Tab-separated table of C-alpha atoms in Angstrom:
chain	number	residue	atom	x	y	z
A	7	MET	CA	-71.442	-21.911	44.793
A	8	GLU	CA	-73.727	-22.344	41.760
A	9	GLU	CA	-71.696	-19.956	39.224
A	10	ASN	CA	-68.544	-22.230	40.052
A	11	ALA	CA	-70.358	-25.638	39.757
A	12	LYS	CA	-69.543	-28.028	37.016
A	13	ASN	CA	-72.169	-29.327	34.729
A	14	GLU	CA	-70.723	-32.966	34.064
A	15	HIS	CA	-71.747	-34.702	30.931
A	16	VAL	CA	-72.241	-38.336	31.707
A	17	ASN	CA	-71.234	-40.908	28.661
A	18	TYR	CA	-73.715	-43.807	28.864
A	19	HIS	CA	-72.425	-47.338	29.064
A	20	HIS	CA	-76.001	-48.234	26.954
A	21	PRO	CA	-77.692	-45.910	24.830
A	22	LEU	CA	-81.016	-47.103	25.318
A	23	LEU	CA	-80.865	-47.951	29.063
A	24	ARG	CA	-79.026	-44.571	29.428
A	25	TYR	CA	-76.936	-45.496	32.576
A	26	LYS	CA	-73.166	-45.302	33.537
A	27	ILE	CA	-71.990	-47.639	36.429
A	28	TRP	CA	-68.305	-48.041	37.739
A	29	ASP	CA	-66.670	-48.904	40.824
A	30	SER	CA	-63.626	-46.907	42.167
A	31	THR	CA	-61.159	-47.046	45.009
A	32	LEU	CA	-60.081	-43.658	46.030
A	33	GLU	CA	-57.102	-42.664	48.299
A	34	PRO	CA	-57.849	-40.321	51.315
A	35	LEU	CA	-57.394	-36.655	50.896
A	36	PRO	CA	-57.003	-35.135	54.394
A	37	SER	CA	-55.784	-31.799	53.043
A	38	LEU	CA	-58.563	-31.393	50.288
A	39	PRO	CA	-61.707	-30.997	52.477
A	40	TRP	CA	-64.109	-30.673	49.262
A	41	ASN	CA	-64.058	-31.430	46.050
A	42	MET	CA	-65.756	-29.139	43.289
A	43	TRP	CA	-69.466	-28.582	43.281
A	44	HIS	CA	-70.984	-30.450	40.235
A	45	TYR	CA	-74.426	-31.857	38.928
A	46	HIS	CA	-75.814	-33.693	35.996
A	47	LYS	CA	-79.334	-34.371	34.863
A	48	GLU	CA	-78.752	-38.027	35.880
A	49	VAL	CA	-80.041	-39.399	39.137
A	50	GLU	CA	-76.689	-40.652	41.190
A	51	ILE	CA	-76.545	-43.556	43.747
A	52	ILE	CA	-73.493	-44.100	45.744
A	53	LEU	CA	-72.610	-47.487	47.059
A	54	LEU	CA	-70.223	-47.214	49.767
A	55	PHE	CA	-68.310	-50.646	50.641
A	56	GLU	CA	-65.510	-49.485	52.668
A	57	GLY	CA	-64.297	-46.305	54.418
A	58	SER	CA	-66.205	-43.214	54.965
A	59	MET	CA	-67.198	-39.935	53.202
A	60	GLN	CA	-69.219	-36.978	53.262
A	61	VAL	CA	-71.647	-35.919	50.506
A	62	GLU	CA	-73.084	-32.359	50.742
A	63	THR	CA	-76.041	-30.964	48.694
A	64	VAL	CA	-77.274	-27.340	48.803
A	65	ASP	CA	-79.190	-28.091	52.231
A	66	THR	CA	-77.629	-31.288	53.677
A	67	ILE	CA	-74.451	-32.898	54.448
A	68	TYR	CA	-74.646	-36.777	54.539
A	69	GLN	CA	-72.258	-39.023	56.428
A	70	LEU	CA	-71.681	-42.450	54.755
A	71	GLN	CA	-70.273	-45.400	56.364
A	72	ALA	CA	-69.359	-48.671	54.832
A	73	GLN	CA	-72.261	-50.598	53.351
A	74	ASP	CA	-74.207	-47.601	52.999
A	75	LEU	CA	-76.093	-46.054	50.210
A	76	LEU	CA	-77.064	-42.860	49.096
A	77	ILE	CA	-79.355	-41.214	46.588
A	78	ILE	CA	-78.864	-37.777	44.765
A	79	GLY	CA	-81.412	-36.291	42.958
A	80	SER	CA	-81.387	-35.161	39.334
A	81	SER	CA	-79.312	-31.827	38.614
A	82	ARG	CA	-78.834	-31.631	42.637
A	83	LEU	CA	-75.594	-29.520	43.164
A	84	HIS	CA	-73.287	-31.808	45.170
A	85	ARG	CA	-69.794	-32.500	46.300
A	86	THR	CA	-67.726	-34.795	48.451
A	87	ARG	CA	-64.752	-35.265	50.589
A	88	ARG	CA	-63.028	-38.130	52.487
A	89	GLN	CA	-60.275	-38.362	55.090
A	90	LYS	CA	-60.125	-42.245	54.526
A	91	LEU	CA	-59.620	-44.789	51.911
A	92	VAL	CA	-63.170	-45.270	49.952
A	93	LYS	CA	-64.202	-48.339	47.862
A	94	GLN	CA	-67.286	-47.111	46.117
A	95	ILE	CA	-69.709	-48.426	43.158
A	96	VAL	CA	-71.412	-45.272	41.606
A	97	LEU	CA	-74.484	-45.430	39.308
A	98	GLN	CA	-75.869	-42.648	37.090
A	99	LEU	CA	-79.259	-43.194	35.792
A	100	ASP	CA	-81.354	-41.012	33.488
A	101	ILE	CA	-84.444	-41.716	35.046
A	102	LEU	CA	-86.566	-39.960	32.095
A	103	ALA	CA	-85.381	-42.801	29.765
A	104	GLN	CA	-86.875	-45.393	32.071
A	105	LEU	CA	-90.544	-43.968	31.868
A	106	ASP	CA	-92.997	-46.156	30.187
A	107	GLN	CA	-96.878	-46.967	30.288
A	108	TYR	CA	-96.452	-48.370	33.627
A	109	THR	CA	-94.658	-45.580	35.378
A	110	LYS	CA	-95.516	-42.180	33.578
A	111	ASP	CA	-98.440	-41.710	35.941
A	112	PHE	CA	-95.862	-41.646	38.744
A	113	SER	CA	-93.684	-39.253	36.994
A	114	PRO	CA	-94.501	-36.050	39.475
A	115	ILE	CA	-92.284	-38.272	41.938
A	116	LEU	CA	-89.658	-39.588	39.644
A	117	LEU	CA	-89.191	-36.362	37.729
A	118	GLU	CA	-88.878	-34.594	40.995
A	119	LEU	CA	-91.682	-31.931	40.587
A	120	SER	CA	-92.507	-31.462	44.170
A	121	GLU	CA	-88.915	-32.110	45.779
A	122	PRO	CA	-85.644	-33.466	45.142
A	123	LEU	CA	-85.704	-37.291	44.992
A	124	ASP	CA	-82.662	-37.273	47.577
A	125	ARG	CA	-85.311	-36.859	50.481
A	126	ILE	CA	-85.929	-40.693	50.210
A	127	ASN	CA	-82.438	-40.879	52.146
A	128	GLU	CA	-84.417	-39.774	55.193
A	129	VAL	CA	-86.983	-42.719	54.601
A	130	LEU	CA	-84.026	-45.116	54.064
A	131	ALA	CA	-82.320	-44.103	57.044
A	132	ASN	CA	-85.354	-45.640	58.880
A	133	ASN	CA	-85.922	-48.556	56.603
A	134	PRO	CA	-82.632	-50.608	56.601
A	135	SER	CA	-84.427	-53.975	54.792
A	136	VAL	CA	-85.578	-51.339	51.919
A	137	LYS	CA	-81.833	-49.767	51.673
A	138	GLU	CA	-80.418	-53.163	51.735
A	139	THR	CA	-82.767	-54.294	48.906
A	140	MET	CA	-81.702	-51.405	46.922
A	141	PHE	CA	-78.018	-52.161	47.613
A	142	GLN	CA	-78.311	-55.245	46.320
A	143	LEU	CA	-80.194	-54.371	43.081
A	144	LEU	CA	-77.338	-51.819	42.401
A	145	VAL	CA	-75.003	-54.648	43.001
A	146	GLN	CA	-76.672	-56.823	40.448
A	147	VAL	CA	-76.755	-54.196	37.904
A	148	TYR	CA	-72.937	-53.449	38.038
A	149	GLN	CA	-72.350	-57.433	37.858
A	150	GLU	CA	-74.368	-57.815	34.825
A	151	ALA	CA	-72.829	-54.531	33.243
A	152	SER	CA	-69.548	-56.091	33.961
A	153	HIS	CA	-69.845	-59.355	32.326
A	154	MET	CA	-72.203	-58.532	29.789
A	155	GLU	CA	-73.459	-62.240	29.304
A	156	ALA	CA	-76.412	-62.839	27.025
A	157	GLY	CA	-79.566	-60.956	28.139
A	158	TYR	CA	-77.814	-58.788	30.482
A	159	GLU	CA	-80.061	-55.778	29.194
A	160	LEU	CA	-82.991	-57.502	30.498
A	161	ALA	CA	-81.468	-58.264	33.699
A	162	ILE	CA	-80.420	-54.608	34.151
A	163	SER	CA	-83.597	-53.202	32.815
A	164	GLY	CA	-85.538	-55.457	35.321
A	165	ALA	CA	-83.408	-54.165	38.147
A	166	PHE	CA	-83.984	-50.579	36.912
A	167	LYS	CA	-87.881	-51.219	37.415
A	168	GLN	CA	-87.673	-52.704	40.762
A	169	LEU	CA	-85.416	-49.664	41.992
A	170	LEU	CA	-88.246	-47.526	40.602
A	171	SER	CA	-90.889	-49.225	42.337
A	172	LEU	CA	-88.947	-48.597	45.680
A	173	LEU	CA	-88.458	-45.147	44.900
A	174	ILE	CA	-92.234	-44.768	44.153
A	175	ARG	CA	-93.381	-46.504	47.230
A	176	HIS	CA	-90.892	-44.885	49.754
A	177	ALA	CA	-90.601	-41.451	48.276
A	178	PRO	CA	-91.931	-38.872	51.034
A	179	SER	CA	-93.606	-36.790	48.096
A	180	SER	CA	-96.947	-35.918	46.721
A	181	PRO	CA	-98.933	-39.000	45.606
A	182	PRO	CA	-99.208	-39.921	41.873
A	183	LEU	CA	-101.933	-38.990	39.758
A	184	SER	CA	-105.394	-39.353	41.343
A	185	PRO	CA	-107.722	-41.999	39.525
A	186	ALA	CA	-109.968	-39.291	38.442
A	187	ASP	CA	-106.752	-37.387	36.729
A	188	TRP	CA	-105.532	-40.629	35.338
A	189	GLN	CA	-108.828	-41.648	33.814
A	190	ARG	CA	-109.124	-37.936	32.360
A	191	LEU	CA	-105.707	-37.972	30.505
A	192	LYS	CA	-105.557	-41.633	29.727
A	193	PRO	CA	-107.310	-40.946	26.394
A	194	VAL	CA	-105.046	-38.241	25.481
A	195	LEU	CA	-102.150	-40.427	26.323
A	196	ASP	CA	-103.634	-43.204	24.167
A	197	TYR	CA	-104.267	-41.190	21.411
A	198	ILE	CA	-100.735	-40.291	21.209
A	199	GLU	CA	-99.497	-43.649	21.501
A	200	ILE	CA	-101.658	-44.533	18.508
A	201	ASN	CA	-100.960	-41.471	16.204
A	202	TYR	CA	-97.445	-40.135	17.278
A	203	ARG	CA	-96.040	-41.066	13.863
A	204	ASN	CA	-98.546	-38.527	12.349
A	205	PRO	CA	-98.834	-34.580	12.920
A	206	ILE	CA	-100.419	-33.899	16.277
A	207	ARG	CA	-101.387	-30.688	17.830
A	208	ILE	CA	-102.964	-29.677	21.019
A	209	GLN	CA	-106.191	-28.837	19.500
A	210	ASP	CA	-106.522	-32.502	18.256
A	211	VAL	CA	-106.766	-33.757	21.827
A	212	LEU	CA	-108.984	-30.891	23.576
A	213	HIS	CA	-112.200	-32.480	22.975
A	214	LEU	CA	-111.011	-35.542	24.790
A	215	VAL	CA	-110.844	-34.100	28.019
A	216	HIS	CA	-113.226	-31.075	27.336
A	217	LEU	CA	-110.521	-28.597	28.565
A	218	GLU	CA	-109.927	-24.890	27.261
A	219	TYR	CA	-106.487	-24.801	25.692
A	220	HIS	CA	-104.533	-22.942	28.329
A	221	TYR	CA	-105.896	-24.537	31.026
A	222	PHE	CA	-105.416	-28.049	29.394
A	223	ILE	CA	-101.452	-27.119	28.902
A	224	LYS	CA	-100.928	-26.357	32.746
A	225	TYR	CA	-103.056	-29.358	33.755
A	226	PHE	CA	-101.089	-31.922	31.456
A	227	GLN	CA	-97.632	-30.346	32.753
A	228	GLN	CA	-98.954	-30.634	36.482
A	229	CYS	CA	-100.179	-34.023	36.187
A	230	ILE	CA	-97.608	-35.926	33.572
A	231	GLY	CA	-94.281	-33.785	34.648
A	232	MET	CA	-93.522	-32.456	31.200
A	233	SER	CA	-95.223	-30.192	28.576
A	234	PHE	CA	-97.590	-32.203	25.821
A	235	VAL	CA	-95.243	-30.976	23.153
A	236	ASP	CA	-92.189	-32.491	25.268
A	237	TYR	CA	-94.190	-35.747	25.904
A	238	LEU	CA	-94.990	-36.080	22.153
A	239	HIS	CA	-91.463	-35.414	21.275
A	240	TYR	CA	-90.311	-38.089	23.980
A	241	ARG	CA	-92.387	-40.698	22.683
A	242	ARG	CA	-91.200	-40.058	19.022
A	243	ILE	CA	-87.488	-40.250	20.162
A	244	LYS	CA	-87.970	-43.459	22.055
A	245	THR	CA	-89.188	-45.109	18.886
A	246	ALA	CA	-86.349	-43.307	16.809
A	247	GLU	CA	-83.660	-44.598	19.448
A	248	HIS	CA	-84.858	-48.280	18.767
A	249	LEU	CA	-84.792	-47.731	15.068
A	250	LEU	CA	-81.617	-46.462	15.291
A	251	LEU	CA	-80.111	-49.419	16.756
A	252	THR	CA	-82.112	-52.153	15.010
A	253	GLU	CA	-82.902	-50.984	11.394
A	254	SER	CA	-80.554	-50.016	8.703
A	255	LEU	CA	-82.729	-47.225	7.764
A	256	SER	CA	-81.324	-43.577	6.692
A	257	ILE	CA	-81.532	-40.944	9.158
A	258	ALA	CA	-84.270	-39.268	7.026
A	259	ASP	CA	-86.261	-42.555	7.214
A	260	VAL	CA	-85.913	-43.056	10.725
A	261	GLY	CA	-87.202	-39.616	11.537
A	262	VAL	CA	-90.196	-40.273	9.132
A	263	GLN	CA	-91.261	-43.609	10.938
A	264	SER	CA	-91.036	-41.772	14.341
A	265	GLY	CA	-93.079	-38.885	13.461
A	266	PHE	CA	-90.665	-36.331	12.095
A	267	PRO	CA	-90.967	-35.562	8.770
A	268	ASN	CA	-88.392	-32.738	8.602
A	269	VAL	CA	-84.951	-34.225	8.894
A	270	ASN	CA	-83.422	-31.192	10.428
A	271	MET	CA	-85.980	-30.707	12.976
A	272	PHE	CA	-85.676	-34.456	13.714
A	273	ILE	CA	-81.731	-34.079	14.197
A	274	ARG	CA	-82.213	-31.219	16.324
A	275	ILE	CA	-84.995	-32.564	18.650
A	276	PHE	CA	-82.878	-35.819	19.089
A	277	LYS	CA	-79.782	-33.998	19.960
A	278	ARG	CA	-81.545	-32.105	22.571
A	279	TYR	CA	-82.961	-35.343	24.372
A	280	ASN	CA	-79.723	-37.358	23.731
A	281	GLU	CA	-77.048	-34.914	23.405
A	282	TYR	CA	-75.854	-36.967	20.346
A	283	THR	CA	-76.882	-36.417	16.653
A	284	PRO	CA	-78.906	-39.455	15.682
A	285	SER	CA	-75.736	-40.663	13.558
A	286	GLU	CA	-73.564	-40.165	16.551
A	287	PHE	CA	-76.039	-42.252	18.610
A	288	ARG	CA	-76.147	-45.013	16.433
A	289	LYS	CA	-72.416	-45.349	16.626
A	290	LYS	CA	-72.627	-45.137	20.330
A	291	ARG	CA	-72.529	-48.974	21.214
A	292	ILE	CA	-70.776	-50.706	24.110
A	293	GLN	CA	-67.324	-52.053	22.391
A	294	LYS	CA	-66.197	-54.105	25.456
A	295	PRO	CA	-67.318	-54.884	29.084
A	296	ILE	CA	-66.287	-51.929	31.705
A	297	SER	CA	-63.454	-52.896	33.826
A	298	LEU	CA	-63.368	-54.318	37.150
A	299	VAL	CA	-60.905	-52.529	39.563
């Protein structure tokens, strides 16, 4: 199964918000029981308006009916089948791009360190009001993305934040960082926030937590959901993204102002996070509203 699965590349509708949303009407395919197994790093949410369909992951088959909603976790193998006409909206969202100072302490849940995010579907099945709230949030995102009126980015970003809060509150997963862990790591995160434009080594922050090097590496990974180096790179990349879209700086200057004095290193790490070079990312702007079917 896994060796035949397709790793799908998602072309985002917005380079900073890092989402793709579209609607589709699909004819019934009774002679083709299942489509191909596939996966992508983005979390996927399906809003089914009409018809019925089945969605299979590696351990569950979900039966979707009209006015239903399903969440599929990041990089989860899944496939679908339908025997009736289907009308749906699909959102694919890079959760990592949504993390900020208000949500990073919940990264063990949002980045699915303990279990897949689609376990929340079990909770939603018993909480129709929460599912309906999520459904309407995604409809709002679709409408804003379709019409692209002034300030639509703010509306979409706000809807995503509301969605994250619902995921955090209702995900049947491990709790967020304990107050003690948060207080212990907060000086490290504050240090990165102040100094990320300058060279930073792990040794520079050890005195802030009074931990030995190897234990700190494991502790940071466990609490934050990514390694110290990945978190530092991620913070720098987020600055680079904003500079690329808002300033007419050279690629090298963007790298320097983001904390990457070596332009080749900057391009390599930027592409690792975005699948585009900085120059390609700068050109990746929305040219027109997404089509309504």
